[in-house]
Coordinates of C-alpha atoms in Angstrom, one line a residue:
X16 CA 28.5 19.5 7.2
X17 CA 24.5 21.6 6.8
X18 CA 21.1 19.9 9.1
X19 CA 20.2 16.5 9.2
X20 CA 17.9 14.9 10.3
X21 CA 18.9 13.0 13.4
X22 CA 16.2 10.1 14.2
X23 CA 15.3 12.0 17.7
X24 CA 12.5 13.2 17.6
X25 CA 12.6 16.3 19.2
X26 CA 15.1 17.9 17.6
X27 CA 13.5 16.4 14.3
X28 CA 10.1 18.6 14.8
X29 CA 12.8 21.3 15.6
X30 CA 14.4 21.2 12.5
X31 CA 10.7 20.7 10.2
X32 CA 9.6 24.0 12.2
X33 CA 13.0 25.6 10.8
X34 CA 12.4 24.4 7.2
X35 CA 8.8 25.5 7.1
X36 CA 10.2 29.3 9.1
X37 CA 12.6 29.5 6.1
X38 CA 11.2 28.1 3.4
X39 CA 13.0 25.4 2.5
X40 CA 12.8 21.3 1.3
X41 CA 15.6 20.6 3.1
X42 CA 17.1 19.2 6.3
X43 CA 21.0 19.5 4.1
X44 CA 19.6 23.1 2.7
X45 CA 19.9 25.2 6.0
X46 CA 22.7 27.7 6.1
X47 CA 23.5 30.1 7.9
X48 CA 20.9 32.7 6.2
X49 CA 18.3 30.4 7.0
X50 CA 19.3 30.1 10.6
X51 CA 19.5 33.3 11.8
X52 CA 15.9 33.9 9.3
X53 CA 14.2 31.3 11.5
X54 CA 15.6 33.0 15.3
X55 CA 14.0 35.9 14.1
X56 CA 10.9 34.5 13.7
X57 CA 11.1 32.3 16.3
X58 CA 11.4 35.9 18.7
X59 CA 8.7 37.3 16.4
X60 CA 6.5 35.0 18.2
X61 CA 7.8 34.3 21.7
X62 CA 8.8 37.3 22.1
X63 CA 5.2 39.1 21.5
X64 CA 2.7 40.7 23.8
X65 CA 0.3 37.8 22.8
X66 CA 2.9 34.9 24.3
X67 CA 3.9 37.1 27.2
X68 CA 0.6 37.6 28.2
X69 CA 1.0 41.6 27.7
X70 CA -2.3 43.3 27.3
X71 CA -3.8 39.6 26.6
X72 CA -6.3 37.4 28.9
X73 CA -3.9 34.7 29.4
X74 CA 0.6 33.7 29.3
X75 CA 1.4 30.6 26.6
X76 CA 5.3 31.7 27.6
X77 CA 5.0 31.1 31.5
X78 CA 1.5 28.7 31.6
X79 CA 1.2 26.1 27.7
X80 CA 5.5 26.7 27.2
X81 CA 6.2 25.4 30.1
X82 CA 5.5 21.7 29.6
X83 CA 7.2 21.7 26.7
X84 CA 9.9 23.7 28.0
X85 CA 10.0 23.6 32.4
X86 CA 11.4 26.2 34.3
X87 CA 13.5 28.0 31.1
X88 CA 13.9 31.3 30.5
X89 CA 10.5 32.4 29.0
X90 CA 8.9 30.2 31.8
X91 CA 11.5 31.2 35.5
X92 CA 10.0 33.1 37.7
X93 CA 13.0 34.9 39.0
X94 CA 13.2 36.0 35.2
X95 CA 10.4 37.6 35.6
X96 CA 11.2 39.9 38.0
X97 CA 12.6 42.3 36.2
X98 CA 9.1 43.0 34.1
X99 CA 8.9 41.7 30.4
X100 CA 12.0 42.9 29.4
X101 CA 14.7 41.4 31.2
X102 CA 12.3 37.8 30.3
X103 CA 13.0 39.6 26.6
X104 CA 16.8 40.2 27.7
X105 CA 17.4 36.7 28.7
X106 CA 15.8 34.6 25.7
X107 CA 17.7 36.8 23.2
X108 CA 21.5 36.3 24.6
X109 CA 20.2 32.5 25.1
X110 CA 19.1 32.0 21.8
X111 CA 21.5 33.4 20.4
X112 CA 24.2 31.2 21.7
X113 CA 22.9 28.2 20.3
X114 CA 22.5 30.4 17.4
X115 CA 26.0 30.8 17.3
X116 CA 27.3 27.6 18.3
X117 CA 24.8 26.3 15.6
X118 CA 26.8 28.1 12.8
X119 CA 30.0 26.7 15.0
X120 CA 29.0 23.6 13.4
X121 CA 27.9 24.1 10.6
X122 CA 31.2 25.1 10.0
X123 CA 34.2 22.9 12.2
X124 CA 34.4 19.3 13.8
X125 CA 35.6 18.3 17.0
X126 CA 36.3 15.9 20.1
X127 CA 33.0 16.7 21.8
X128 CA 30.5 13.8 20.1
X129 CA 26.8 15.2 20.2
X130 CA 24.2 13.0 22.5
X131 CA 21.2 13.5 20.6
X132 CA 22.2 12.8 17.0
X133 CA 26.1 11.2 17.1
X134 CA 27.3 15.3 15.5
X135 CA 30.8 14.8 16.5
X136 CA 31.3 18.8 17.0
X137 CA 33.7 21.4 18.6
X138 CA 34.1 21.9 22.0
X139 CA 33.5 25.3 21.9
X140 CA 30.4 24.5 19.7
X141 CA 28.9 22.5 21.9
X142 CA 27.1 22.1 25.9
X143 CA 25.0 21.4 28.5
X144 CA 21.5 20.9 29.2
X145 CA 19.1 19.2 31.3
X146 CA 14.9 18.9 30.8
X147 CA 14.1 23.1 30.9
X148 CA 16.4 22.7 27.6
X149 CA 15.3 19.2 26.0
X150 CA 12.2 17.5 27.4
X151 CA 12.4 14.3 29.1
X152 CA 15.3 14.2 30.2
X153 CA 16.0 12.8 33.8
X154 CA 15.0 15.0 36.0
X155 CA 16.3 18.3 37.4
X156 CA 19.5 17.4 39.2
X157 CA 22.0 19.1 39.6
X158 CA 24.6 17.4 38.5
X159 CA 24.9 14.4 35.7
X160 CA 27.2 11.6 35.2
X161 CA 31.0 12.7 36.2
X162 CA 29.6 15.2 37.4
X163 CA 28.8 17.5 34.5
X164 CA 26.3 20.0 34.5
X165 CA 24.0 18.7 32.1
X166 CA 23.5 16.2 29.2
X167 CA 26.0 17.8 26.4
X168 CA 25.0 18.4 23.1
X169 CA 26.5 20.0 19.7
X170 CA 24.9 23.3 19.2
X171 CA 22.9 22.6 16.1
X172 CA 20.5 20.2 18.1
X173 CA 20.6 22.9 21.2
X174 CA 19.0 25.3 18.8
X175 CA 16.6 22.7 16.4
X176 CA 14.8 21.8 20.0
X177 CA 14.3 25.6 20.1
X178 CA 11.5 25.3 17.7
X179 CA 10.0 22.1 19.2
X180 CA 6.6 24.4 20.1
X181 CA 6.9 25.1 16.2
X182 CA 5.8 21.4 15.2
X183 CA 3.8 21.4 18.7
X184 CA -0.4 20.5 19.1
X185 CA -3.3 19.9 20.6
X186 CA -4.4 16.6 20.5
X187 CA -9.1 17.3 20.1
X188 CA -10.5 15.6 23.3
X189 CA -7.9 15.4 25.7
X190 CA -6.0 18.5 24.6
X191 CA -2.1 17.1 25.3
X192 CA 0.4 17.6 23.5
X193 CA 1.7 15.8 20.5
X194 CA 4.2 16.1 17.8
X195 CA 4.1 13.7 14.6
X196 CA 7.9 12.6 13.9
X197 CA 8.7 11.7 9.6
X198 CA 11.3 12.9 8.0
X199 CA 9.4 14.0 5.5
X200 CA 9.7 17.7 4.8
X201 CA 7.1 17.9 3.0
X202 CA 4.3 16.8 5.6
X203 CA 6.7 17.6 9.2
X204 CA 7.4 21.4 7.7
X205 CA 3.1 21.5 5.8
X206 CA 1.5 20.6 9.6
X207 CA 4.1 22.7 11.1
X208 CA 3.3 25.7 9.0
X209 CA 0.0 25.6 8.9
X210 CA -1.0 24.7 12.2
X211 CA 1.5 26.7 13.7
X212 CA 3.6 29.0 12.4
X213 CA 0.1 30.4 10.5
X214 CA -2.6 30.3 13.8
X215 CA 0.2 31.6 15.4
X216 CA 0.5 35.0 13.5
X217 CA -2.4 34.6 13.5
X218 CA -3.3 34.9 17.1
X219 CA -0.2 37.9 17.8
X220 CA -2.0 39.6 14.8
X221 CA -5.3 39.9 16.0
X222 CA -4.4 40.8 19.4
X223 CA -5.1 36.5 20.7
X224 CA -3.5 35.3 23.3
X225 CA -0.8 32.0 22.1
X226 CA -2.0 28.7 22.2
X227 CA -1.2 25.7 21.4
X228 CA -4.2 24.2 18.7
X229 CA -6.6 22.2 19.3
X230 CA -9.6 22.7 17.2
X231 CA -9.9 19.5 15.5
X232 CA -13.4 18.6 14.8
X233 CA -12.4 15.3 16.3
X234 CA -11.8 12.7 19.2
X235 CA -9.0 11.0 21.3
X236 CA -4.9 11.3 20.6
X237 CA -5.6 8.7 17.3
X238 CA -8.3 10.0 16.1
X239 CA -6.1 13.5 16.5
X240 CA -3.8 12.2 14.4
X241 CA -5.8 10.6 11.4
X242 CA -7.7 13.3 11.2
X243 CA -4.6 15.5 10.6
X244 CA -3.5 13.4 7.9
X245 CA -6.5 13.3 6.3
X246 CA -6.7 16.9 6.3
X247 CA -2.9 17.2 5.2
X248 CA -3.4 16.1 2.0
X249 CA -7.3 17.0 1.1
X250 CA -5.0 20.8 1.3
X251 CA -1.4 20.1 -0.2
X252 CA -3.2 17.4 -2.0
X253 CA -0.8 15.7 -5.5
X254 CA 2.7 16.8 -3.5
X255 CA 1.3 14.8 -0.2
X256 CA 0.7 11.6 -2.3
X257 CA 2.9 10.8 -3.7
X258 CA 5.0 11.3 -0.1
X259 CA 2.0 8.6 1.9
X260 CA 2.4 6.4 -1.8
X261 CA 6.1 5.9 -0.5
X262 CA 6.1 6.1 3.2
X263 CA 9.0 6.8 5.1
X264 CA 8.2 5.4 9.6
X265 CA 6.3 7.7 10.7
X266 CA 5.5 7.7 14.5
X267 CA 3.0 10.5 16.1
X268 CA 4.2 11.3 20.2
X269 CA 2.5 12.2 22.8
X270 CA 3.6 13.9 25.4
X271 CA 3.8 16.7 28.4
X272 CA 7.5 17.2 29.8
X273 CA 5.5 18.4 33.1
X274 CA 8.1 18.6 36.0
X275 CA 5.1 16.1 38.5
X276 CA 4.2 14.5 35.8
X277 CA 6.2 13.7 32.5
X278 CA 4.8 11.2 29.8
X279 CA 5.6 9.7 26.6
X280 CA 3.0 7.7 24.2
X281 CA 4.6 6.7 20.9
X282 CA 2.0 6.0 18.4
X283 CA 3.7 4.4 15.2
X284 CA 1.1 5.0 11.8
X285 CA 1.6 2.4 9.9
X286 CA 3.4 2.9 6.2
X287 CA 0.1 0.3 4.8
X288 CA -2.4 2.9 6.8
X289 CA -0.8 5.9 5.2
X290 CA -1.1 4.0 2.0
X291 CA -4.3 3.2 2.4
X292 CA -5.6 7.2 2.9
X293 CA -3.2 8.1 -0.1
X294 CA -4.8 5.1 -2.3
X295 CA -8.1 6.5 -0.9
X296 CA -7.9 10.5 -2.3
X297 CA -7.2 9.2 -4.9
X298 CA -9.6 6.9 -5.9
X299 CA -12.5 10.4 -5.4
X300 CA -12.0 13.3 -3.3
X301 CA -16.0 12.6 -1.6
X302 CA -14.2 8.9 -1.2
X303 CA -11.7 10.0 0.8
X304 CA -14.1 13.1 2.0
X305 CA -16.8 10.7 3.3
X306 CA -14.2 8.7 4.5
X307 CA -12.7 11.6 7.2
X308 CA -16.6 13.6 7.9
X309 CA -18.0 9.7 8.8
X310 CA -14.8 8.1 10.8
X311 CA -13.2 11.2 12.3
X312 CA -15.3 13.7 12.0
X313 CA -17.1 14.8 15.7
X314 CA -19.5 17.6 14.7
X315 CA -19.5 20.8 17.1
X316 CA -23.5 20.8 16.8
X317 CA -24.3 17.3 18.9
X318 CA -25.6 17.4 22.4
X319 CA -24.3 16.2 25.3
X320 CA -25.4 12.7 25.0
X321 CA -24.8 12.6 21.3
X322 CA -22.0 13.9 21.6
X323 CA -19.9 11.0 24.0
X324 CA -21.6 8.8 21.4
X325 CA -19.5 10.0 18.7
X326 CA -16.6 11.0 20.4
X327 CA -16.1 7.3 22.2
X328 CA -17.2 5.7 18.5
X329 CA -13.9 7.6 16.6
X330 CA -11.0 6.9 19.8
X331 CA -12.1 3.1 19.0
X332 CA -12.2 3.4 15.4
X333 CA -9.0 5.3 14.6
X334 CA -6.8 3.3 17.8
X335 CA -8.1 0.2 16.1
X336 CA -6.8 1.6 13.2
X337 CA -3.9 2.7 13.7
X338 CA -2.6 -1.2 15.6
X339 CA -4.5 -2.5 11.9
X340 CA -7.1 -4.3 13.3
X341 CA -10.7 -4.9 11.8
X342 CA -13.1 -2.3 11.8
X343 CA -15.6 -2.7 9.7
X344 CA -18.2 -4.5 12.8
X345 CA -18.1 -1.6 14.5
X346 CA -18.9 1.1 11.0
X347 CA -21.5 -1.1 10.1
X348 CA -24.5 0.6 11.7
X349 CA -28.9 -1.1 11.0
X350 CA -30.4 1.0 11.4
X351 CA -34.0 1.7 13.2
X352 CA -37.3 0.7 10.7
X353 CA -40.1 1.9 14.0
X354 CA -38.0 5.2 13.8
X355 CA -37.4 5.7 9.9
X356 CA -33.8 5.3 9.3
X357 CA -32.3 3.4 6.8
X358 CA -28.8 1.0 7.7
X359 CA -25.3 2.2 6.8
X360 CA -22.0 1.8 6.0
X361 CA -20.0 3.9 7.6
X362 CA -17.0 5.8 5.9
X363 CA -18.7 3.5 2.9
X364 CA -17.8 0.9 0.5
X365 CA -14.9 1.9 -0.9
X366 CA -13.1 2.8 2.0
X367 CA -13.7 0.2 4.3
X368 CA -12.4 -2.4 0.6
X369 CA -9.4 -0.4 0.7
X370 CA -8.9 -0.8 3.9
X371 CA -9.2 -4.4 3.8
X372 CA -6.7 -4.5 0.7
X373 CA -4.2 -2.3 1.7
X374 CA -4.9 -2.4 5.6
X375 CA -5.4 -5.7 6.3
X376 CA -3.8 -7.1 3.1
X377 CA -6.5 -9.2 2.3
X378 CA -6.7 -11.0 -1.0
X379 CA -8.2 -9.1 -3.9
X380 CA -10.0 -12.9 -4.7
X381 CA -11.6 -13.3 -0.8
X382 CA -13.1 -9.3 -1.2
X383 CA -14.2 -9.8 -5.1
X384 CA -16.0 -12.8 -3.8
X385 CA -17.6 -11.3 -0.7
X386 CA -18.6 -7.6 -2.6
X387 CA -19.9 -9.7 -6.1
X388 CA -22.1 -12.0 -2.8
X389 CA -23.3 -9.2 -0.9
X390 CA -24.2 -7.4 -4.5
X391 CA -26.7 -10.6 -5.4
X392 CA -28.3 -10.5 -1.7
X393 CA -28.9 -6.8 -2.9
X394 CA -30.3 -7.8 -5.7
X395 CA -33.1 -11.0 -4.7
X396 CA -35.8 -11.3 -4.8
X397 CA -35.3 -13.1 -1.2
X398 CA -33.0 -10.1 0.2
X399 CA -34.6 -9.3 3.0
X400 CA -35.0 -12.5 4.1
X401 CA -31.2 -13.1 3.9
X402 CA -30.4 -9.8 5.8
X403 CA -32.3 -11.1 8.9
X404 CA -30.7 -14.6 8.1
X405 CA -27.8 -12.8 8.2
X406 CA -27.6 -10.3 11.1
X407 CA -29.0 -12.9 14.1
X408 CA -27.3 -16.4 12.8
X409 CA -25.7 -18.1 15.4
X410 CA -24.7 -20.9 12.5
X411 CA -23.2 -19.1 10.1
X412 CA -21.4 -21.1 8.3
X413 CA -25.1 -23.4 8.0
X414 CA -25.8 -20.2 5.9
X415 CA -23.0 -20.2 3.5
X416 CA -23.5 -23.5 3.0
X417 CA -27.7 -22.7 2.1
X418 CA -25.8 -20.2 0.0
X419 CA -24.0 -22.4 -2.3
X420 CA -26.8 -24.4 -2.4
X421 CA -29.6 -21.6 -3.7
X422 CA -26.3 -20.7 -6.2
X423 CA -25.1 -18.2 -4.4
X424 CA -21.9 -18.5 -4.5
X425 CA -19.8 -21.6 -5.8
X426 CA -18.5 -24.5 -3.4
X427 CA -14.5 -22.7 -4.6
X428 CA -15.7 -19.8 -3.0
X429 CA -16.7 -21.2 -0.5
X430 CA -13.4 -22.7 0.2
X431 CA -12.1 -18.7 -0.6
X432 CA -14.0 -17.8 1.8
X433 CA -13.7 -20.1 4.9
X434 CA -10.1 -21.2 4.0
X435 CA -9.1 -23.6 7.0
X436 CA -6.0 -22.6 9.9
X437 CA -7.5 -18.7 8.7
X438 CA -8.3 -16.1 10.8
X439 CA -11.1 -14.2 9.3
X440 CA -14.2 -15.7 11.4
X441 CA -17.3 -16.4 9.8
X442 CA -19.1 -13.3 11.6
X443 CA -16.6 -11.8 10.0
X444 CA -16.7 -12.4 6.8
X445 CA -20.5 -11.1 7.5
X446 CA -20.0 -8.3 8.3
X447 CA -18.5 -7.6 5.3
X448 CA -21.1 -9.1 2.6
X449 CA -23.7 -7.0 5.0
X450 CA -21.7 -3.5 4.2
X451 CA -21.7 -3.9 0.3
X452 CA -25.2 -4.9 1.4
X453 CA -26.0 -2.4 3.0
X454 CA -24.1 0.5 0.8
X455 CA -25.7 -1.2 -2.6
X456 CA -29.2 -0.1 -1.1
X457 CA -28.0 3.7 -0.1
X458 CA -26.5 3.7 -3.8
X459 CA -29.8 2.6 -5.4
X460 CA -31.8 4.6 -3.0
X461 CA -30.1 8.2 -3.9
X462 CA -30.2 6.9 -7.7
X463 CA -25.4 6.0 -7.9
X464 CA -24.4 3.3 -9.4
X465 CA -23.1 1.2 -6.7
X466 CA -19.4 1.3 -6.6
X467 CA -17.6 -1.7 -6.6
X468 CA -14.0 -2.3 -5.2
X469 CA -13.2 -5.4 -7.0
X470 CA -13.7 -4.1 -10.7
X471 CA -10.5 -7.1 -12.1
X472 CA -10.9 -10.5 -13.4
X473 CA -10.4 -12.9 -10.0
X474 CA -8.7 -16.8 -10.5
X475 CA -8.6 -18.4 -7.3
X476 CA -6.2 -20.3 -6.2
X477 CA -6.6 -24.1 -5.8
X478 CA -4.5 -25.6 -3.1
X479 CA -4.9 -29.6 -2.6
X480 CA -7.4 -29.3 0.3
X481 CA -9.8 -28.0 -2.3
X482 CA -8.4 -30.4 -5.7
X483 CA -9.1 -33.7 -3.7
X484 CA -12.1 -32.4 -2.0
X485 CA -13.6 -32.0 -5.7
X486 CA -12.2 -35.3 -6.9
X487 CA -14.6 -37.1 -3.9
X488 CA -16.9 -35.5 -4.7
X489 CA -17.1 -36.2 -8.5
X490 CA -17.1 -40.4 -7.2
X491 CA -19.3 -40.4 -4.6
X492 CA -21.6 -38.5 -7.0
X493 CA -21.0 -41.2 -9.9
X494 CA -20.4 -44.5 -7.7
X495 CA -23.1 -43.2 -5.2
X496 CA -27.0 -45.8 -5.5
X497 CA -29.1 -42.6 -3.7
X498 CA -26.9 -39.7 -4.4
X499 CA -29.1 -37.5 -2.9
X500 CA -29.8 -40.0 0.4
X501 CA -26.8 -40.1 1.5
X502 CA -25.2 -36.1 0.9
X503 CA -28.6 -35.3 4.0
X504 CA -27.6 -37.8 5.7
X505 CA -24.5 -36.7 5.8
X506 CA -26.1 -32.7 6.2
X507 CA -27.6 -33.8 9.3
X508 CA -24.8 -35.5 11.2
X509 CA -24.7 -34.3 14.8
X510 CA -21.4 -35.8 15.5
X511 CA -17.8 -37.2 14.6
X512 CA -19.2 -40.8 15.3
X513 CA -22.3 -39.8 12.7
X514 CA -20.1 -38.0 10.2
X515 CA -17.3 -40.8 10.4
X516 CA -20.6 -43.8 9.9
X517 CA -22.3 -41.7 6.4
X518 CA -18.3 -42.3 5.0
X519 CA -17.4 -45.7 5.6
X520 CA -21.2 -45.5 4.6
X521 CA -20.1 -44.4 1.2
X522 CA -16.5 -47.1 1.8
X523 CA -19.2 -49.8 1.4
X524 CA -20.5 -49.0 -1.3
X525 CA -17.2 -48.6 -3.0
X526 CA -17.6 -44.3 -3.9
X527 CA -14.9 -43.9 -2.0
X528 CA -11.6 -46.0 -1.0
X529 CA -10.2 -46.0 2.7
X530 CA -7.0 -43.5 1.4
X531 CA -10.2 -40.6 0.8
X532 CA -11.6 -41.9 4.5
X533 CA -8.8 -41.4 6.8
X534 CA -8.5 -37.7 4.9
X535 CA -12.0 -36.8 5.2
X536 CA -11.3 -38.1 9.2
X537 CA -8.2 -36.7 10.0
X538 CA -7.2 -38.2 14.2
X539 CA -7.0 -36.1 16.5
X540 CA -8.1 -33.5 14.7
X541 CA -12.5 -32.8 15.3
X542 CA -12.6 -29.1 13.7
X543 CA -10.6 -30.2 10.7
X544 CA -13.6 -33.2 10.2
X545 CA -16.0 -29.9 10.2
X546 CA -14.9 -28.5 7.4
X547 CA -13.3 -30.2 5.4
X548 CA -17.7 -32.0 5.3
X549 CA -18.4 -27.8 4.3
X550 CA -16.6 -27.9 2.1
X551 CA -17.5 -31.2 0.7
X552 CA -20.9 -30.4 1.0
X553 CA -21.1 -26.8 -1.2
X554 CA -18.8 -29.0 -3.6
X555 CA -22.3 -31.7 -3.7
X556 CA -24.4 -29.5 -3.1
X557 CA -23.8 -27.1 -6.5
X558 CA -24.3 -30.8 -8.5
X559 CA -27.2 -30.6 -7.0
X560 CA -28.3 -27.5 -6.6
X561 CA -31.9 -27.6 -8.1
X562 CA -32.9 -30.5 -5.8
X563 CA -35.8 -30.2 -3.0
X564 CA -34.8 -33.3 -1.8
X565 CA -32.1 -32.7 0.6
X566 CA -32.8 -31.1 3.9
X567 CA -32.9 -27.9 4.8
X568 CA -30.8 -28.0 8.0
X569 CA -27.2 -28.0 8.0
X570 CA -25.3 -29.4 11.6
X571 CA -22.1 -27.5 10.5
X572 CA -18.4 -26.1 11.4
X573 CA -19.9 -23.5 14.2
X574 CA -21.7 -26.4 16.4
X575 CA -19.0 -28.3 16.6
X576 CA -17.8 -27.7 20.0
X577 CA -21.5 -28.5 21.4
X578 CA -21.7 -32.2 19.4
X579 CA -18.7 -33.1 20.3

């Protein structure tokens, strides 16, 4: 029986480091020879002068490593009484014992059960461990349950955990220890190889003290996690893209095994976010690089004030992405005309649009309407006026209805953008439209083609509400003696009572029936009354487009609470 992923994050991180050290592709391929080779490489790193602090300014073994394995062979002050060679001997003996137990467990089953992986192991292949050997165990007590000297685990897990430091780096800004738990050797071992083994080897060869890698140009725990994933995709390309497109459960652990203040925080990385990152790179490296640069990177050359603001932005936007929350409002830069700064969309529209589709699961039909509306406004002669209205309007429903009146969107597109019982608010739709406009303008100024995200023809799906609205609207236009005057009254109605009065006038004139009236004026649901009124107005505006007799003002759904 070979090595297998265990599900325990600390053990699996150690297994990933073993794979990286031995250049093995899968845990099952790790046999006796690979374990011995890994042990030899670990000795070379952790017992080097640069690790022990000999002739260098700091001791990795006695300081940084103490947050992972407190009071272990390399940390315990009593071991240092005999000098560095005594410490080296102590560690070699302990590592050799773990290696022998691991080899025994690979060859034989037994009656003992490992607490960490569930493996059945021979009793002589198990070992009792405490917090100094396995992070986050409950304290440094002398005895555990049944008066045992610790928690019993198999030799394979004990050996693998020795390699945990070879999968750990520090987060940007906060400098906290973290590692990625994913049962994908392509990603897990690549992190260990690139940011741990290689960095330690480099420090060793240059006679510099060993340190957990912390040179990310980003900020925060979430920012570091996403920045690393982006870096790996940039480095490894095709192989890692396939993993991200078919992702496994992935969790980032921020932790400290310090005896005084231990803690662990887990950030679950949504599979859809991994797919988004891979999909964005497939769209084009320039889109991918811009996303990473504008949303995750903190340049080194910023002054203190700008750096604090940038770090706050990166922390906020990256945490929102890990939580699958909306980010586009945070990424809008409205510019400053006085300072000559043009508006822009951080990350670019391709990244933002793909994030909406892949991570937030927005319907492509809705995104297509938003994209086309933004392009139409950007190209319009009155674009400046529309942009200011979008940015400053307190009646966005009324503004979108006005867009129907001006032919920028159709009534069914209005309904698709703002359907009943939808999570998206009009302000969020507004932010997306502004994002498209800003991106289109920047592309125009640089002589570039605007990169549309939704190029496929989108067919809007009609439900019973919009069908009923259309039927009622057609009857109104065909039966009312003066449709424009009736529409004007409905448009400027300022209360539910006034809206009902306008509908009753249509019933009296025979334009709609009782069932239509009941549909348009649902009992005890005033919010729906306003929404249905807006949907009906959108249809009527579209059919009477170009008629200058309608008033400009629209009392819309967003005004409902103060007008009740």
